[in-house]
Short mmCIF file of C-alpha atoms in Angstrom, two decimals:
data_model
loop_
_atom_site.label_atom_id
_atom_site.label_comp_id
_atom_site.label_asym_id
_atom_site.label_seq_id
_atom_site.Cartn_x
_atom_site.Cartn_y
_atom_site.Cartn_z
CA GLN A 7 -59.87 47.52 -89.64
CA LYS A 8 -62.44 50.28 -89.58
CA GLU A 9 -63.77 51.49 -92.93
CA VAL A 10 -62.75 55.07 -92.17
CA GLU A 11 -59.85 56.07 -89.96
CA GLN A 12 -59.49 59.57 -88.58
CA ASP A 13 -57.03 60.19 -85.81
CA PRO A 14 -59.40 61.70 -83.20
CA GLY A 15 -56.74 63.76 -81.45
CA PRO A 16 -57.65 67.38 -80.61
CA LEU A 17 -55.91 70.18 -82.47
CA SER A 18 -55.18 73.66 -81.09
CA VAL A 19 -53.92 76.33 -83.47
CA PRO A 20 -53.44 80.10 -83.24
CA GLU A 21 -55.81 82.31 -85.18
CA GLY A 22 -54.67 82.73 -88.78
CA ALA A 23 -52.90 79.36 -88.96
CA ILE A 24 -53.62 76.65 -91.51
CA VAL A 25 -55.51 73.66 -90.17
CA SER A 26 -54.84 70.33 -91.84
CA LEU A 27 -57.08 67.33 -91.25
CA ASN A 28 -57.10 63.95 -92.93
CA CYS A 29 -58.75 60.56 -93.13
CA THR A 30 -57.87 57.24 -94.66
CA TYR A 31 -60.30 54.58 -95.77
CA SER A 32 -60.27 50.96 -96.80
CA ASN A 33 -63.37 50.57 -98.99
CA SER A 34 -62.35 51.21 -102.59
CA ALA A 35 -66.03 51.50 -103.55
CA PHE A 36 -66.35 54.87 -101.83
CA GLN A 37 -66.99 57.54 -104.44
CA TYR A 38 -68.42 60.50 -102.55
CA PHE A 39 -66.38 62.23 -99.88
CA MET A 40 -67.60 64.80 -97.42
CA TRP A 41 -66.47 66.87 -94.50
CA TYR A 42 -68.96 67.73 -91.81
CA ARG A 43 -68.54 70.34 -89.11
CA GLN A 44 -70.15 69.79 -85.73
CA TYR A 45 -70.36 72.52 -83.14
CA SER A 46 -70.77 71.57 -79.52
CA ARG A 47 -74.27 70.29 -78.72
CA LYS A 48 -75.34 70.54 -82.38
CA GLY A 49 -75.84 68.14 -85.25
CA PRO A 50 -73.23 67.78 -88.00
CA GLU A 51 -73.55 70.15 -90.96
CA LEU A 52 -72.13 69.54 -94.41
CA LEU A 53 -69.06 71.65 -95.09
CA MET A 54 -67.50 70.23 -98.25
CA TYR A 55 -68.52 67.62 -100.81
CA THR A 56 -66.24 65.99 -103.39
CA TYR A 57 -66.92 63.34 -105.96
CA SER A 58 -64.01 61.02 -106.82
CA SER A 59 -60.42 62.29 -106.84
CA GLY A 60 -59.33 65.88 -107.02
CA ASN A 61 -59.43 69.18 -105.19
CA LYS A 62 -62.32 71.42 -104.33
CA GLU A 63 -62.07 74.90 -102.91
CA ASP A 64 -64.74 76.92 -101.15
CA GLY A 65 -63.53 80.15 -99.62
CA ARG A 66 -61.02 79.32 -96.92
CA PHE A 67 -61.70 75.59 -97.18
CA THR A 68 -60.02 73.12 -99.52
CA ALA A 69 -60.90 69.44 -99.74
CA GLN A 70 -58.59 66.97 -101.43
CA VAL A 71 -59.26 63.37 -102.40
CA ASP A 72 -56.62 60.90 -103.51
CA LYS A 73 -58.44 57.69 -104.36
CA SER A 74 -55.25 55.87 -105.33
CA SER A 75 -53.96 56.31 -101.77
CA LYS A 76 -57.44 56.14 -100.17
CA TYR A 77 -56.69 59.42 -98.42
CA ILE A 78 -58.72 62.59 -98.05
CA SER A 79 -57.77 65.93 -96.55
CA LEU A 80 -59.35 69.16 -95.44
CA PHE A 81 -57.41 72.41 -95.19
CA ILE A 82 -58.67 75.52 -93.45
CA ARG A 83 -56.74 78.67 -94.32
CA ASP A 84 -56.62 81.78 -92.15
CA SER A 85 -58.38 79.92 -89.35
CA GLN A 86 -60.79 81.89 -87.18
CA PRO A 87 -62.06 81.29 -83.64
CA SER A 88 -65.47 80.58 -85.22
CA ASP A 89 -63.88 77.55 -86.93
CA SER A 90 -63.54 75.90 -83.51
CA ALA A 91 -65.59 72.73 -83.87
CA THR A 92 -65.30 69.02 -84.47
CA TYR A 93 -64.64 68.06 -88.08
CA LEU A 94 -65.79 64.68 -89.31
CA CYS A 95 -64.92 63.08 -92.60
CA ALA A 96 -67.63 60.98 -94.21
CA MET A 97 -67.92 58.93 -97.34
CA ARG A 98 -70.28 56.67 -99.22
CA THR A 99 -70.47 54.42 -102.23
CA GLY A 100 -72.56 55.21 -105.27
CA GLY A 101 -75.05 52.50 -104.47
CA ASN A 102 -76.62 53.80 -101.31
CA ASN A 103 -76.65 56.71 -98.93
CA ARG A 104 -75.15 55.04 -95.89
CA LEU A 105 -72.49 57.45 -94.69
CA ALA A 106 -69.38 56.03 -93.05
CA PHE A 107 -67.85 58.57 -90.67
CA GLY A 108 -64.47 59.09 -89.15
CA LYS A 109 -64.34 59.70 -85.41
CA GLY A 110 -63.74 63.42 -85.84
CA ASN A 111 -61.09 65.95 -84.88
CA GLN A 112 -61.83 68.64 -82.33
CA VAL A 113 -60.24 71.85 -83.57
CA VAL A 114 -59.70 74.84 -81.29
CA VAL A 115 -58.59 78.12 -82.85
CA ILE A 116 -57.04 80.36 -80.22
CA PRO A 117 -57.50 84.12 -80.69
CA ASP B 6 -81.11 75.49 -88.27
CA SER B 7 -81.22 72.46 -90.60
CA GLY B 8 -85.00 72.18 -90.62
CA VAL B 9 -84.87 68.69 -89.10
CA THR B 10 -86.48 68.48 -85.69
CA GLN B 11 -85.94 65.86 -83.03
CA THR B 12 -87.69 65.28 -79.74
CA PRO B 13 -86.95 65.00 -76.93
CA LYS B 14 -83.64 66.83 -76.54
CA HIS B 15 -82.65 64.84 -73.52
CA LEU B 16 -83.85 61.53 -72.16
CA ILE B 17 -82.80 59.91 -68.91
CA THR B 18 -84.03 56.42 -68.21
CA ALA B 19 -83.09 53.19 -66.45
CA THR B 20 -81.68 49.93 -67.75
CA GLY B 21 -84.29 47.58 -69.13
CA GLN B 22 -86.65 50.36 -70.14
CA ARG B 23 -87.97 51.28 -73.59
CA VAL B 24 -87.90 54.73 -75.18
CA THR B 25 -89.06 56.31 -78.42
CA LEU B 26 -87.17 59.03 -80.23
CA ARG B 27 -88.99 61.14 -82.78
CA CYS B 28 -87.78 62.91 -85.90
CA SER B 29 -89.48 65.23 -88.36
CA PRO B 30 -87.58 65.64 -91.62
CA ARG B 31 -87.18 68.85 -93.59
CA SER B 32 -90.20 69.78 -95.61
CA GLY B 33 -90.08 67.87 -98.89
CA ASP B 34 -87.45 65.35 -97.81
CA LEU B 35 -88.53 61.76 -98.33
CA SER B 36 -85.58 59.96 -96.82
CA VAL B 37 -84.77 59.70 -93.13
CA TYR B 38 -81.62 58.30 -91.55
CA TRP B 39 -80.79 57.43 -87.95
CA TYR B 40 -77.28 57.61 -86.51
CA GLN B 41 -75.80 56.90 -83.10
CA GLN B 42 -72.86 58.95 -81.83
CA SER B 43 -70.76 57.78 -78.91
CA LEU B 44 -67.29 58.75 -77.77
CA ASP B 45 -65.72 55.38 -78.49
CA GLN B 46 -67.52 54.47 -81.74
CA GLY B 47 -68.05 57.88 -83.30
CA LEU B 48 -71.02 58.44 -85.59
CA GLN B 49 -72.54 55.15 -86.72
CA PHE B 50 -75.29 54.65 -89.28
CA LEU B 51 -78.25 52.71 -87.92
CA ILE B 52 -81.03 52.64 -90.50
CA GLN B 53 -82.53 54.51 -93.44
CA TYR B 54 -86.13 54.90 -94.60
CA TYR B 55 -87.38 56.26 -97.86
CA ASN B 56 -91.01 57.25 -98.26
CA GLY B 57 -92.14 54.84 -95.57
CA GLU B 58 -90.04 51.86 -96.52
CA GLU B 59 -86.81 50.59 -95.04
CA ARG B 60 -84.01 51.26 -97.50
CA ALA B 61 -80.76 50.32 -95.76
CA LYS B 62 -79.66 48.88 -92.46
CA GLY B 63 -76.42 49.47 -90.64
CA ASN B 64 -75.19 48.54 -87.21
CA ILE B 65 -78.61 48.51 -85.63
CA LEU B 66 -79.17 46.16 -82.72
CA GLU B 67 -82.15 43.80 -82.70
CA ARG B 68 -83.41 45.63 -79.60
CA PHE B 69 -83.78 48.74 -81.75
CA SER B 70 -86.42 49.31 -84.38
CA ALA B 71 -87.61 52.21 -86.46
CA GLN B 72 -90.40 53.20 -88.77
CA GLN B 73 -91.38 56.05 -91.03
CA PHE B 74 -94.99 57.12 -91.05
CA PRO B 75 -97.17 58.36 -93.95
CA ASP B 76 -96.54 61.98 -92.91
CA LEU B 77 -92.81 61.11 -93.24
CA HIS B 78 -91.89 61.60 -89.62
CA SER B 79 -89.88 58.76 -88.14
CA GLU B 80 -89.52 57.11 -84.77
CA LEU B 81 -86.64 55.11 -83.37
CA ASN B 82 -87.61 52.66 -80.65
CA LEU B 83 -84.96 51.43 -78.24
CA SER B 84 -85.89 48.62 -75.88
CA SER B 85 -84.27 46.60 -73.09
CA LEU B 86 -81.91 49.50 -72.67
CA GLU B 87 -78.37 48.91 -71.47
CA LEU B 88 -75.81 51.31 -70.07
CA GLY B 89 -73.91 51.12 -73.35
CA ASP B 90 -76.87 52.54 -75.25
CA SER B 91 -76.17 55.94 -73.71
CA ALA B 92 -75.29 58.13 -76.68
CA LEU B 93 -76.41 60.95 -78.92
CA TYR B 94 -78.95 59.83 -81.50
CA PHE B 95 -79.19 61.89 -84.65
CA CYS B 96 -81.77 61.90 -87.35
CA ALA B 97 -80.91 63.21 -90.82
CA SER B 98 -83.04 63.72 -93.89
CA SER B 99 -82.45 64.13 -97.59
CA VAL B 100 -84.64 64.70 -100.61
CA VAL B 101 -84.11 61.34 -102.26
CA PRO B 102 -81.48 58.69 -101.74
CA GLY B 103 -78.68 58.42 -104.24
CA GLY B 104 -78.96 61.87 -105.67
CA THR B 105 -75.79 63.73 -106.57
CA PRO B 106 -75.07 65.49 -104.42
CA ASP B 107 -77.37 64.06 -101.82
CA THR B 108 -76.91 66.22 -98.78
CA GLN B 109 -78.04 64.77 -95.51
CA TYR B 110 -79.28 67.43 -93.12
CA PHE B 111 -78.88 66.52 -89.47
CA GLY B 112 -81.17 67.36 -86.62
CA PRO B 113 -79.93 68.61 -83.23
CA GLY B 114 -79.96 65.11 -81.74
CA THR B 115 -81.44 63.40 -78.70
CA ARG B 116 -79.08 62.75 -75.81
CA LEU B 117 -79.98 59.45 -74.18
CA THR B 118 -78.63 58.61 -70.75
CA VAL B 119 -79.28 55.13 -69.39
CA LEU B 120 -78.69 54.81 -65.64
#
């Protein structure tokens, strides 16, 4: 079983829709949870960062962490064509900085 | 632009060869990380250096090695290359390891193609 599971299927949504992405994980030692956005032919960039369980909101983006279920989510409200990218979940323990990534979801927002 | 630079952008080579990938971290960042991204495995952590010393090791093959120099730039050496080594190789940097939050800034990557 992989440490982090993210169904890598592509997602196409119309502009203005809500995008919902999620990951599950098996390592209960993970404490820090991140979502990275990767545009085509670019390196990943940090989008959201959450410590432990709870919700975090930043503009149109909301990250949720449920440690009891080992499940994290990212919601994008009022999606825009500029949100078209691959979204990768990532997480790490408190002891080191090794990031464990999901495989990523390619999101396409259709104008 | 993350401030992390990587050279070269693209590299095409043959099986059995050896290549060196170079990374310059953001100004002030002491920690450098190397990742490999392939379609089937996703983004995989290879190795981390902090201020010149190896800090953590991930799924790095014995044919691969890395180092971080006194000026903090890092090189990833890949030898006896196989077709399966074809991938995107990313370098990331952060100020210090273990900080909260400790954002890793990724470079644009080096695309390696082994023929």
